[in-house]
Amino acid sequence: MLELGGLTKSFGQTHILKAVDLKVMRGEMVFIIGPSGSGKSTLLRCCNRLEEPTDGKIWVGGVDICAPSTNLNKLRQDIGMVFQSFNLYAHMTAKQNVMLALRKVQKKSKAEAEAIALKFLTQVGLAERADFYPSALSGGQQQRVAIARTLALGPKVVLFDEPTSALDPELVGGVLQVMRQLREEGMTMVVVSHEMRFARDAADRVIFMADGVIVEQGPPEQVFGAPQHPRTREFLSSLNGH
């Protein structure tokens, strides 16, 4: 579903990503973990061209998304992205936030956009909050609205960039529950997150990145239970406070 070939990103003399190769299969949930500054978020942002790769190729469903002919509006419907900050419009209700791109980008009628918005707000457990403004929603509810907004466009892949890091601990569970449900429905997802317990429970594959390269990858029980590389071991033990 998603393939990176030799993906490289530099800012001046600083090489953030160093020829990364990665394949994500349809319906797979891949977690990317690693220290700050290892290139995780930059990798995600290259996948929907919020960052332009310096070199390398990215294919989504077999289509080269770095080709000059790529329609970025269409691309960003196919590759949804959920950020740390929820980026909701404060002057619009939850439902209006979800409807916006359906109306503007997909040119759906108001009635159709409204029906789709309600369907996805129901899916994330917020049907009864559809007419609330963001200021009346908790952070976790706002993030679930942001996920509904992404899903409503019918993406092939959803990228999650630290989706729970701005949330109070007791609000994290609702967001993770939605992600778990998406996995059961077969959504292809790439997740950058510090939620190691969730990665261990829910991921199909865990990728450990450091210094702009993939150091190690495998099923969660292997990466967490018997990491092969000293960098991975060091990173995981630093998290456990050992």
PDB file of C-alpha atoms in Angstrom:
ATOM      1  CA  MET A   1       0.000   0.000   0.000  1.00  0.00           C
ATOM      2  CA  LEU A   2       2.866   2.353   0.873  1.00  0.00           C
ATOM      3  CA  GLU A   3       6.438   1.944  -0.283  1.00  0.00           C
ATOM      4  CA  LEU A   4       9.481   4.146   0.306  1.00  0.00           C
ATOM      5  CA  GLY A   5      12.602   3.657  -1.791  1.00  0.00           C
ATOM      6  CA  GLY A   6      15.800   5.425  -0.786  1.00  0.00           C
ATOM      7  CA  LEU A   7      13.831   8.209   0.921  1.00  0.00           C
ATOM      8  CA  THR A   8      16.231  11.004   1.815  1.00  0.00           C
ATOM      9  CA  LYS A   9      15.539  14.370   3.400  1.00  0.00           C
ATOM     10  CA  SER A  10      18.140  17.003   4.172  1.00  0.00           C
ATOM     11  CA  PHE A  11      17.832  20.496   5.560  1.00  0.00           C
ATOM     12  CA  GLY A  12      21.035  22.130   4.384  1.00  0.00           C
ATOM     13  CA  GLN A  13      23.894  19.995   5.696  1.00  0.00           C
ATOM     14  CA  THR A  14      21.642  18.153   8.141  1.00  0.00           C
ATOM     15  CA  HIS A  15      20.528  14.749   6.893  1.00  0.00           C
ATOM     16  CA  ILE A  16      17.260  13.907   8.616  1.00  0.00           C
ATOM     17  CA  LEU A  17      16.433  10.789   6.575  1.00  0.00           C
ATOM     18  CA  LYS A  18      19.171   8.695   5.013  1.00  0.00           C
ATOM     19  CA  ALA A  19      17.932   6.531   2.137  1.00  0.00           C
ATOM     20  CA  VAL A  20      15.099   4.837   4.014  1.00  0.00           C
ATOM     21  CA  ASP A  21      13.432   1.805   2.407  1.00  0.00           C
ATOM     22  CA  LEU A  22      10.096   0.660   3.799  1.00  0.00           C
ATOM     23  CA  LYS A  23       7.075  -1.321   2.634  1.00  0.00           C
ATOM     24  CA  VAL A  24       3.733  -1.174   4.439  1.00  0.00           C
ATOM     25  CA  MET A  25       1.212  -3.815   3.408  1.00  0.00           C
ATOM     26  CA  ARG A  26      -2.509  -3.211   2.971  1.00  0.00           C
ATOM     27  CA  GLY A  27      -4.278  -3.408   6.342  1.00  0.00           C
ATOM     28  CA  GLU A  28      -1.031  -3.364   8.305  1.00  0.00           C
ATOM     29  CA  MET A  29      -0.539  -1.199  11.397  1.00  0.00           C
ATOM     30  CA  VAL A  30       3.095  -0.174  11.590  1.00  0.00           C
ATOM     31  CA  PHE A  31       4.475   1.683  14.603  1.00  0.00           C
ATOM     32  CA  ILE A  32       7.603   3.815  14.300  1.00  0.00           C
ATOM     33  CA  ILE A  33       9.454   4.392  17.542  1.00  0.00           C
ATOM     34  CA  GLY A  34      12.772   6.009  18.341  1.00  0.00           C
ATOM     35  CA  PRO A  35      14.431   8.940  20.083  1.00  0.00           C
ATOM     36  CA  SER A  36      13.522  12.543  19.326  1.00  0.00           C
ATOM     37  CA  GLY A  37      15.243  13.775  16.208  1.00  0.00           C
ATOM     38  CA  SER A  38      15.495  10.332  14.629  1.00  0.00           C
ATOM     39  CA  GLY A  39      13.423  11.391  11.600  1.00  0.00           C
ATOM     40  CA  LYS A  40      10.095   9.724  12.471  1.00  0.00           C
ATOM     41  CA  SER A  41       7.801  12.711  11.936  1.00  0.00           C
ATOM     42  CA  THR A  42       9.756  13.872   8.886  1.00  0.00           C
ATOM     43  CA  LEU A  43       9.244  10.441   7.347  1.00  0.00           C
ATOM     44  CA  LEU A  44       5.480  10.714   7.858  1.00  0.00           C
ATOM     45  CA  ARG A  45       5.380  14.255   6.491  1.00  0.00           C
ATOM     46  CA  CYS A  46       7.212  13.170   3.345  1.00  0.00           C
ATOM     47  CA  CYS A  47       4.591  10.453   2.783  1.00  0.00           C
ATOM     48  CA  ASN A  48       1.911  13.038   2.021  1.00  0.00           C
ATOM     49  CA  ARG A  49       4.371  15.657   0.787  1.00  0.00           C
ATOM     50  CA  LEU A  50       3.970  18.122   3.604  1.00  0.00           C
ATOM     51  CA  GLU A  51       7.754  17.860   3.352  1.00  0.00           C
ATOM     52  CA  GLU A  52       9.324  17.445  -0.071  1.00  0.00           C
ATOM     53  CA  PRO A  53      11.795  14.544  -0.119  1.00  0.00           C
ATOM     54  CA  THR A  54      15.342  15.513  -1.142  1.00  0.00           C
ATOM     55  CA  ASP A  55      15.701  12.208  -2.951  1.00  0.00           C
ATOM     56  CA  GLY A  56      14.047   8.804  -3.273  1.00  0.00           C
ATOM     57  CA  LYS A  57      10.641   7.522  -4.250  1.00  0.00           C
ATOM     58  CA  ILE A  58       7.290   7.096  -2.519  1.00  0.00           C
ATOM     59  CA  TRP A  59       4.525   4.908  -3.922  1.00  0.00           C
ATOM     60  CA  VAL A  60       0.976   4.692  -2.605  1.00  0.00           C
ATOM     61  CA  GLY A  61      -1.091   1.871  -4.025  1.00  0.00           C
ATOM     62  CA  GLY A  62       1.548   1.571  -6.737  1.00  0.00           C
ATOM     63  CA  VAL A  63       1.361   5.260  -7.754  1.00  0.00           C
ATOM     64  CA  ASP A  64       4.509   7.394  -7.622  1.00  0.00           C
ATOM     65  CA  ILE A  65       3.378  10.349  -5.507  1.00  0.00           C
ATOM     66  CA  CYS A  66       6.512  12.384  -6.202  1.00  0.00           C
ATOM     67  CA  ALA A  67       5.746  12.510  -9.935  1.00  0.00           C
ATOM     68  CA  PRO A  68       5.249  16.068 -11.268  1.00  0.00           C
ATOM     69  CA  SER A  69       1.714  15.113 -12.333  1.00  0.00           C
ATOM     70  CA  THR A  70       0.619  14.297  -8.758  1.00  0.00           C
ATOM     71  CA  ASN A  71      -2.507  16.134  -7.660  1.00  0.00           C
ATOM     72  CA  LEU A  72      -1.708  17.041  -4.036  1.00  0.00           C
ATOM     73  CA  ASN A  73      -5.357  17.601  -3.119  1.00  0.00           C
ATOM     74  CA  LYS A  74      -6.224  14.100  -4.282  1.00  0.00           C
ATOM     75  CA  LEU A  75      -3.097  12.689  -2.651  1.00  0.00           C
ATOM     76  CA  ARG A  76      -4.006  14.122   0.742  1.00  0.00           C
ATOM     77  CA  GLN A  77      -7.419  12.491   0.556  1.00  0.00           C
ATOM     78  CA  ASP A  78      -5.758   9.133  -0.131  1.00  0.00           C
ATOM     79  CA  ILE A  79      -3.168   9.604   2.625  1.00  0.00           C
ATOM     80  CA  GLY A  80      -4.894  11.009   5.678  1.00  0.00           C
ATOM     81  CA  MET A  81      -2.861  12.520   8.479  1.00  0.00           C
ATOM     82  CA  VAL A  82      -3.674  12.992  12.142  1.00  0.00           C
ATOM     83  CA  PHE A  83      -1.382  15.396  14.008  1.00  0.00           C
ATOM     84  CA  GLN A  84      -0.504  16.052  17.644  1.00  0.00           C
ATOM     85  CA  SER A  85      -2.513  19.250  17.571  1.00  0.00           C
ATOM     86  CA  PHE A  86      -6.074  18.717  16.451  1.00  0.00           C
ATOM     87  CA  ASN A  87      -6.183  21.670  14.025  1.00  0.00           C
ATOM     88  CA  LEU A  88      -9.959  22.050  14.293  1.00  0.00           C
ATOM     89  CA  TYR A  89     -11.627  25.297  13.274  1.00  0.00           C
ATOM     90  CA  ALA A  90     -12.809  26.896  16.509  1.00  0.00           C
ATOM     91  CA  HIS A  91     -15.780  28.670  14.883  1.00  0.00           C
ATOM     92  CA  MET A  92     -17.207  25.424  13.465  1.00  0.00           C
ATOM     93  CA  THR A  93     -18.974  22.573  15.238  1.00  0.00           C
ATOM     94  CA  ALA A  94     -17.529  19.070  15.233  1.00  0.00           C
ATOM     95  CA  LYS A  95     -19.864  18.147  12.372  1.00  0.00           C
ATOM     96  CA  GLN A  96     -18.957  21.259  10.348  1.00  0.00           C
ATOM     97  CA  ASN A  97     -15.252  20.523  10.811  1.00  0.00           C
ATOM     98  CA  VAL A  98     -15.748  17.045   9.349  1.00  0.00           C
ATOM     99  CA  MET A  99     -17.988  18.346   6.542  1.00  0.00           C
ATOM    100  CA  LEU A 100     -15.608  21.062   5.391  1.00  0.00           C
ATOM    101  CA  ALA A 101     -13.301  19.078   3.109  1.00  0.00           C
ATOM    102  CA  LEU A 102     -16.178  16.890   1.926  1.00  0.00           C
ATOM    103  CA  ARG A 103     -17.867  20.052   0.647  1.00  0.00           C
ATOM    104  CA  LYS A 104     -14.803  22.021  -0.495  1.00  0.00           C
ATOM    105  CA  VAL A 105     -12.525  19.281  -1.838  1.00  0.00           C
ATOM    106  CA  GLN A 106     -14.892  16.462  -2.748  1.00  0.00           C
ATOM    107  CA  LYS A 107     -17.708  18.840  -3.784  1.00  0.00           C
ATOM    108  CA  LYS A 108     -20.384  16.800  -2.024  1.00  0.00           C
ATOM    109  CA  SER A 109     -23.851  18.220  -1.447  1.00  0.00           C
ATOM    110  CA  LYS A 110     -24.585  19.583   2.007  1.00  0.00           C
ATOM    111  CA  ALA A 111     -26.935  16.688   2.784  1.00  0.00           C
ATOM    112  CA  GLU A 112     -24.429  14.070   1.661  1.00  0.00           C
ATOM    113  CA  ALA A 113     -21.545  15.699   3.527  1.00  0.00           C
ATOM    114  CA  GLU A 114     -23.683  15.882   6.658  1.00  0.00           C
ATOM    115  CA  ALA A 115     -24.622  12.189   6.425  1.00  0.00           C
ATOM    116  CA  ILE A 116     -20.974  11.176   5.979  1.00  0.00           C
ATOM    117  CA  ALA A 117     -19.852  13.440   8.839  1.00  0.00           C
ATOM    118  CA  LEU A 118     -22.423  11.923  11.196  1.00  0.00           C
ATOM    119  CA  LYS A 119     -21.444   8.411  10.151  1.00  0.00           C
ATOM    120  CA  PHE A 120     -17.794   8.985  11.063  1.00  0.00           C
ATOM    121  CA  LEU A 121     -18.521  10.965  14.227  1.00  0.00           C
ATOM    122  CA  THR A 122     -20.648   7.979  15.280  1.00  0.00           C
ATOM    123  CA  GLN A 123     -17.739   5.661  14.465  1.00  0.00           C
ATOM    124  CA  VAL A 124     -15.428   7.596  16.813  1.00  0.00           C
ATOM    125  CA  GLY A 125     -18.107   7.672  19.527  1.00  0.00           C
ATOM    126  CA  LEU A 126     -19.075  11.334  19.216  1.00  0.00           C
ATOM    127  CA  ALA A 127     -22.506  11.319  17.546  1.00  0.00           C
ATOM    128  CA  GLU A 128     -24.023  13.166  20.508  1.00  0.00           C
ATOM    129  CA  ARG A 129     -21.301  15.840  20.326  1.00  0.00           C
ATOM    130  CA  ALA A 130     -21.775  16.599  16.625  1.00  0.00           C
ATOM    131  CA  ASP A 131     -23.107  20.107  17.243  1.00  0.00           C
ATOM    132  CA  PHE A 132     -20.564  21.075  19.909  1.00  0.00           C
ATOM    133  CA  TYR A 133     -17.783  23.541  19.189  1.00  0.00           C
ATOM    134  CA  PRO A 134     -14.193  22.431  19.871  1.00  0.00           C
ATOM    135  CA  SER A 135     -14.024  24.609  22.998  1.00  0.00           C
ATOM    136  CA  ALA A 136     -16.773  22.448  24.532  1.00  0.00           C
ATOM    137  CA  LEU A 137     -14.909  19.194  23.805  1.00  0.00           C
ATOM    138  CA  SER A 138     -12.064  17.580  25.718  1.00  0.00           C
ATOM    139  CA  GLY A 139      -8.703  17.184  23.997  1.00  0.00           C
ATOM    140  CA  GLY A 140      -9.398  13.503  23.451  1.00  0.00           C
ATOM    141  CA  GLN A 141     -12.771  14.297  21.878  1.00  0.00           C
ATOM    142  CA  GLN A 142     -11.173  16.936  19.650  1.00  0.00           C
ATOM    143  CA  GLN A 143      -8.601  14.389  18.482  1.00  0.00           C
ATOM    144  CA  ARG A 144     -11.388  11.920  17.700  1.00  0.00           C
ATOM    145  CA  VAL A 145     -13.146  14.618  15.633  1.00  0.00           C
ATOM    146  CA  ALA A 146      -9.845  15.115  13.782  1.00  0.00           C
ATOM    147  CA  ILE A 147      -9.688  11.360  13.105  1.00  0.00           C
ATOM    148  CA  ALA A 148     -13.314  11.377  11.874  1.00  0.00           C
ATOM    149  CA  ARG A 149     -12.461  14.289   9.554  1.00  0.00           C
ATOM    150  CA  THR A 150      -9.569  12.280   8.088  1.00  0.00           C
ATOM    151  CA  LEU A 151     -11.590   9.066   7.712  1.00  0.00           C
ATOM    152  CA  ALA A 152     -14.515  10.854   6.064  1.00  0.00           C
ATOM    153  CA  LEU A 153     -12.404  11.498   2.964  1.00  0.00           C
ATOM    154  CA  GLY A 154     -11.936   7.760   2.412  1.00  0.00           C
ATOM    155  CA  PRO A 155      -8.136   7.484   2.696  1.00  0.00           C
ATOM    156  CA  LYS A 156      -6.147   4.407   1.658  1.00  0.00           C
ATOM    157  CA  VAL A 157      -3.568   5.017   4.392  1.00  0.00           C
ATOM    158  CA  VAL A 158      -3.727   7.053   7.614  1.00  0.00           C
ATOM    159  CA  LEU A 159      -0.558   8.511   9.136  1.00  0.00           C
ATOM    160  CA  PHE A 160      -0.677   9.318  12.859  1.00  0.00           C
ATOM    161  CA  ASP A 161       1.984  11.705  14.149  1.00  0.00           C
ATOM    162  CA  GLU A 162       2.083  11.473  17.971  1.00  0.00           C
ATOM    163  CA  PRO A 163      -1.744  11.487  18.094  1.00  0.00           C
ATOM    164  CA  THR A 164      -1.926  11.254  21.898  1.00  0.00           C
ATOM    165  CA  SER A 165       1.071  13.299  23.025  1.00  0.00           C
ATOM    166  CA  ALA A 166      -0.943  16.488  23.639  1.00  0.00           C
ATOM    167  CA  LEU A 167      -3.591  14.671  25.685  1.00  0.00           C
ATOM    168  CA  ASP A 168      -4.047  14.221  29.405  1.00  0.00           C
ATOM    169  CA  PRO A 169      -3.331  10.575  30.276  1.00  0.00           C
ATOM    170  CA  GLU A 170      -6.942   9.722  31.081  1.00  0.00           C
ATOM    171  CA  LEU A 171      -8.054  10.905  27.616  1.00  0.00           C
ATOM    172  CA  VAL A 172      -5.581   8.787  25.666  1.00  0.00           C
ATOM    173  CA  GLY A 173      -7.622   5.586  25.882  1.00  0.00           C
ATOM    174  CA  GLY A 174     -10.523   6.877  23.768  1.00  0.00           C
ATOM    175  CA  VAL A 175      -8.203   7.773  20.903  1.00  0.00           C
ATOM    176  CA  LEU A 176      -6.341   4.453  21.084  1.00  0.00           C
ATOM    177  CA  GLN A 177      -9.676   2.625  21.116  1.00  0.00           C
ATOM    178  CA  VAL A 178     -10.626   4.291  17.816  1.00  0.00           C
ATOM    179  CA  MET A 179      -7.259   3.326  16.328  1.00  0.00           C
ATOM    180  CA  ARG A 180      -7.691  -0.260  17.481  1.00  0.00           C
ATOM    181  CA  GLN A 181     -11.127  -0.382  15.864  1.00  0.00           C
ATOM    182  CA  LEU A 182      -9.689   0.980  12.595  1.00  0.00           C
ATOM    183  CA  ARG A 183      -7.097  -1.752  12.636  1.00  0.00           C
ATOM    184  CA  GLU A 184      -9.829  -4.372  13.015  1.00  0.00           C
ATOM    185  CA  GLU A 185     -11.581  -2.846   9.994  1.00  0.00           C
ATOM    186  CA  GLY A 186      -8.414  -3.249   7.937  1.00  0.00           C
ATOM    187  CA  MET A 187      -7.233   0.370   7.648  1.00  0.00           C
ATOM    188  CA  THR A 188      -3.565   0.701   6.690  1.00  0.00           C
ATOM    189  CA  MET A 189      -1.884   2.859   9.353  1.00  0.00           C
ATOM    190  CA  VAL A 190       1.574   4.185  10.090  1.00  0.00           C
ATOM    191  CA  VAL A 191       1.859   5.509  13.638  1.00  0.00           C
ATOM    192  CA  VAL A 192       4.616   7.553  15.256  1.00  0.00           C
ATOM    193  CA  SER A 193       3.964   7.355  18.982  1.00  0.00           C
ATOM    194  CA  HIS A 194       5.401   7.026  22.477  1.00  0.00           C
ATOM    195  CA  GLU A 195       2.545   4.723  23.511  1.00  0.00           C
ATOM    196  CA  MET A 196       4.751   1.655  23.808  1.00  0.00           C
ATOM    197  CA  ARG A 197       2.154  -0.497  25.524  1.00  0.00           C
ATOM    198  CA  PHE A 198      -0.290   0.216  22.715  1.00  0.00           C
ATOM    199  CA  ALA A 199       2.411  -0.552  20.138  1.00  0.00           C
ATOM    200  CA  ARG A 200       3.088  -3.858  21.845  1.00  0.00           C
ATOM    201  CA  ASP A 201      -0.634  -4.732  21.904  1.00  0.00           C
ATOM    202  CA  ALA A 202      -1.857  -3.414  18.574  1.00  0.00           C
ATOM    203  CA  ALA A 203       0.963  -3.101  16.043  1.00  0.00           C
ATOM    204  CA  ASP A 204       1.593  -5.674  13.344  1.00  0.00           C
ATOM    205  CA  ARG A 205       5.164  -4.448  13.067  1.00  0.00           C
ATOM    206  CA  VAL A 206       7.387  -2.082  15.032  1.00  0.00           C
ATOM    207  CA  ILE A 207      10.151  -0.071  13.399  1.00  0.00           C
ATOM    208  CA  PHE A 208      12.930   1.453  15.489  1.00  0.00           C
ATOM    209  CA  MET A 209      14.527   4.521  13.908  1.00  0.00           C
ATOM    210  CA  ALA A 210      17.639   6.386  15.014  1.00  0.00           C
ATOM    211  CA  ASP A 211      19.735   9.003  13.221  1.00  0.00           C
ATOM    212  CA  GLY A 212      17.602   8.953  10.088  1.00  0.00           C
ATOM    213  CA  VAL A 213      17.758   5.228   9.400  1.00  0.00           C
ATOM    214  CA  ILE A 214      15.700   2.156  10.263  1.00  0.00           C
ATOM    215  CA  VAL A 215      17.874   0.322  12.793  1.00  0.00           C
ATOM    216  CA  GLU A 216      15.591  -2.620  13.466  1.00  0.00           C
ATOM    217  CA  GLN A 217      12.097  -3.832  12.657  1.00  0.00           C
ATOM    218  CA  GLY A 218       9.948  -6.828  13.408  1.00  0.00           C
ATOM    219  CA  PRO A 219       6.842  -8.017  15.242  1.00  0.00           C
ATOM    220  CA  PRO A 220       6.288  -6.182  18.539  1.00  0.00           C
ATOM    221  CA  GLU A 221       7.085  -9.212  20.687  1.00  0.00           C
ATOM    222  CA  GLN A 222      10.499  -9.438  19.043  1.00  0.00           C
ATOM    223  CA  VAL A 223      11.394  -5.728  19.043  1.00  0.00           C
ATOM    224  CA  PHE A 224      10.200  -5.189  22.619  1.00  0.00           C
ATOM    225  CA  GLY A 225      10.968  -8.641  23.988  1.00  0.00           C
ATOM    226  CA  ALA A 226      14.267  -9.502  22.323  1.00  0.00           C
ATOM    227  CA  PRO A 227      15.687  -6.466  20.512  1.00  0.00           C
ATOM    228  CA  GLN A 228      18.643  -7.409  18.310  1.00  0.00           C
ATOM    229  CA  HIS A 229      20.400  -4.075  18.024  1.00  0.00           C
ATOM    230  CA  PRO A 230      22.260  -2.306  20.883  1.00  0.00           C
ATOM    231  CA  ARG A 231      20.630   1.034  19.932  1.00  0.00           C
ATOM    232  CA  THR A 232      17.169  -0.501  20.275  1.00  0.00           C
ATOM    233  CA  ARG A 233      18.033  -2.071  23.618  1.00  0.00           C
ATOM    234  CA  GLU A 234      19.453   1.205  24.894  1.00  0.00           C
ATOM    235  CA  PHE A 235      16.369   3.160  23.794  1.00  0.00           C
ATOM    236  CA  LEU A 236      13.903   0.715  25.353  1.00  0.00           C
ATOM    237  CA  SER A 237      15.800   0.457  28.627  1.00  0.00           C
ATOM    238  CA  SER A 238      15.941   4.276  28.860  1.00  0.00           C
ATOM    239  CA  LEU A 239      12.109   4.265  28.672  1.00  0.00           C
ATOM    240  CA  ASN A 240      11.804   1.710  31.420  1.00  0.00           C
ATOM    241  CA  GLY A 241      14.086   3.748  33.639  1.00  0.00           C
ATOM    242  CA  HIS A 242      16.677   0.946  33.899  1.00  0.00           C
TER     243      HIS A 242
END
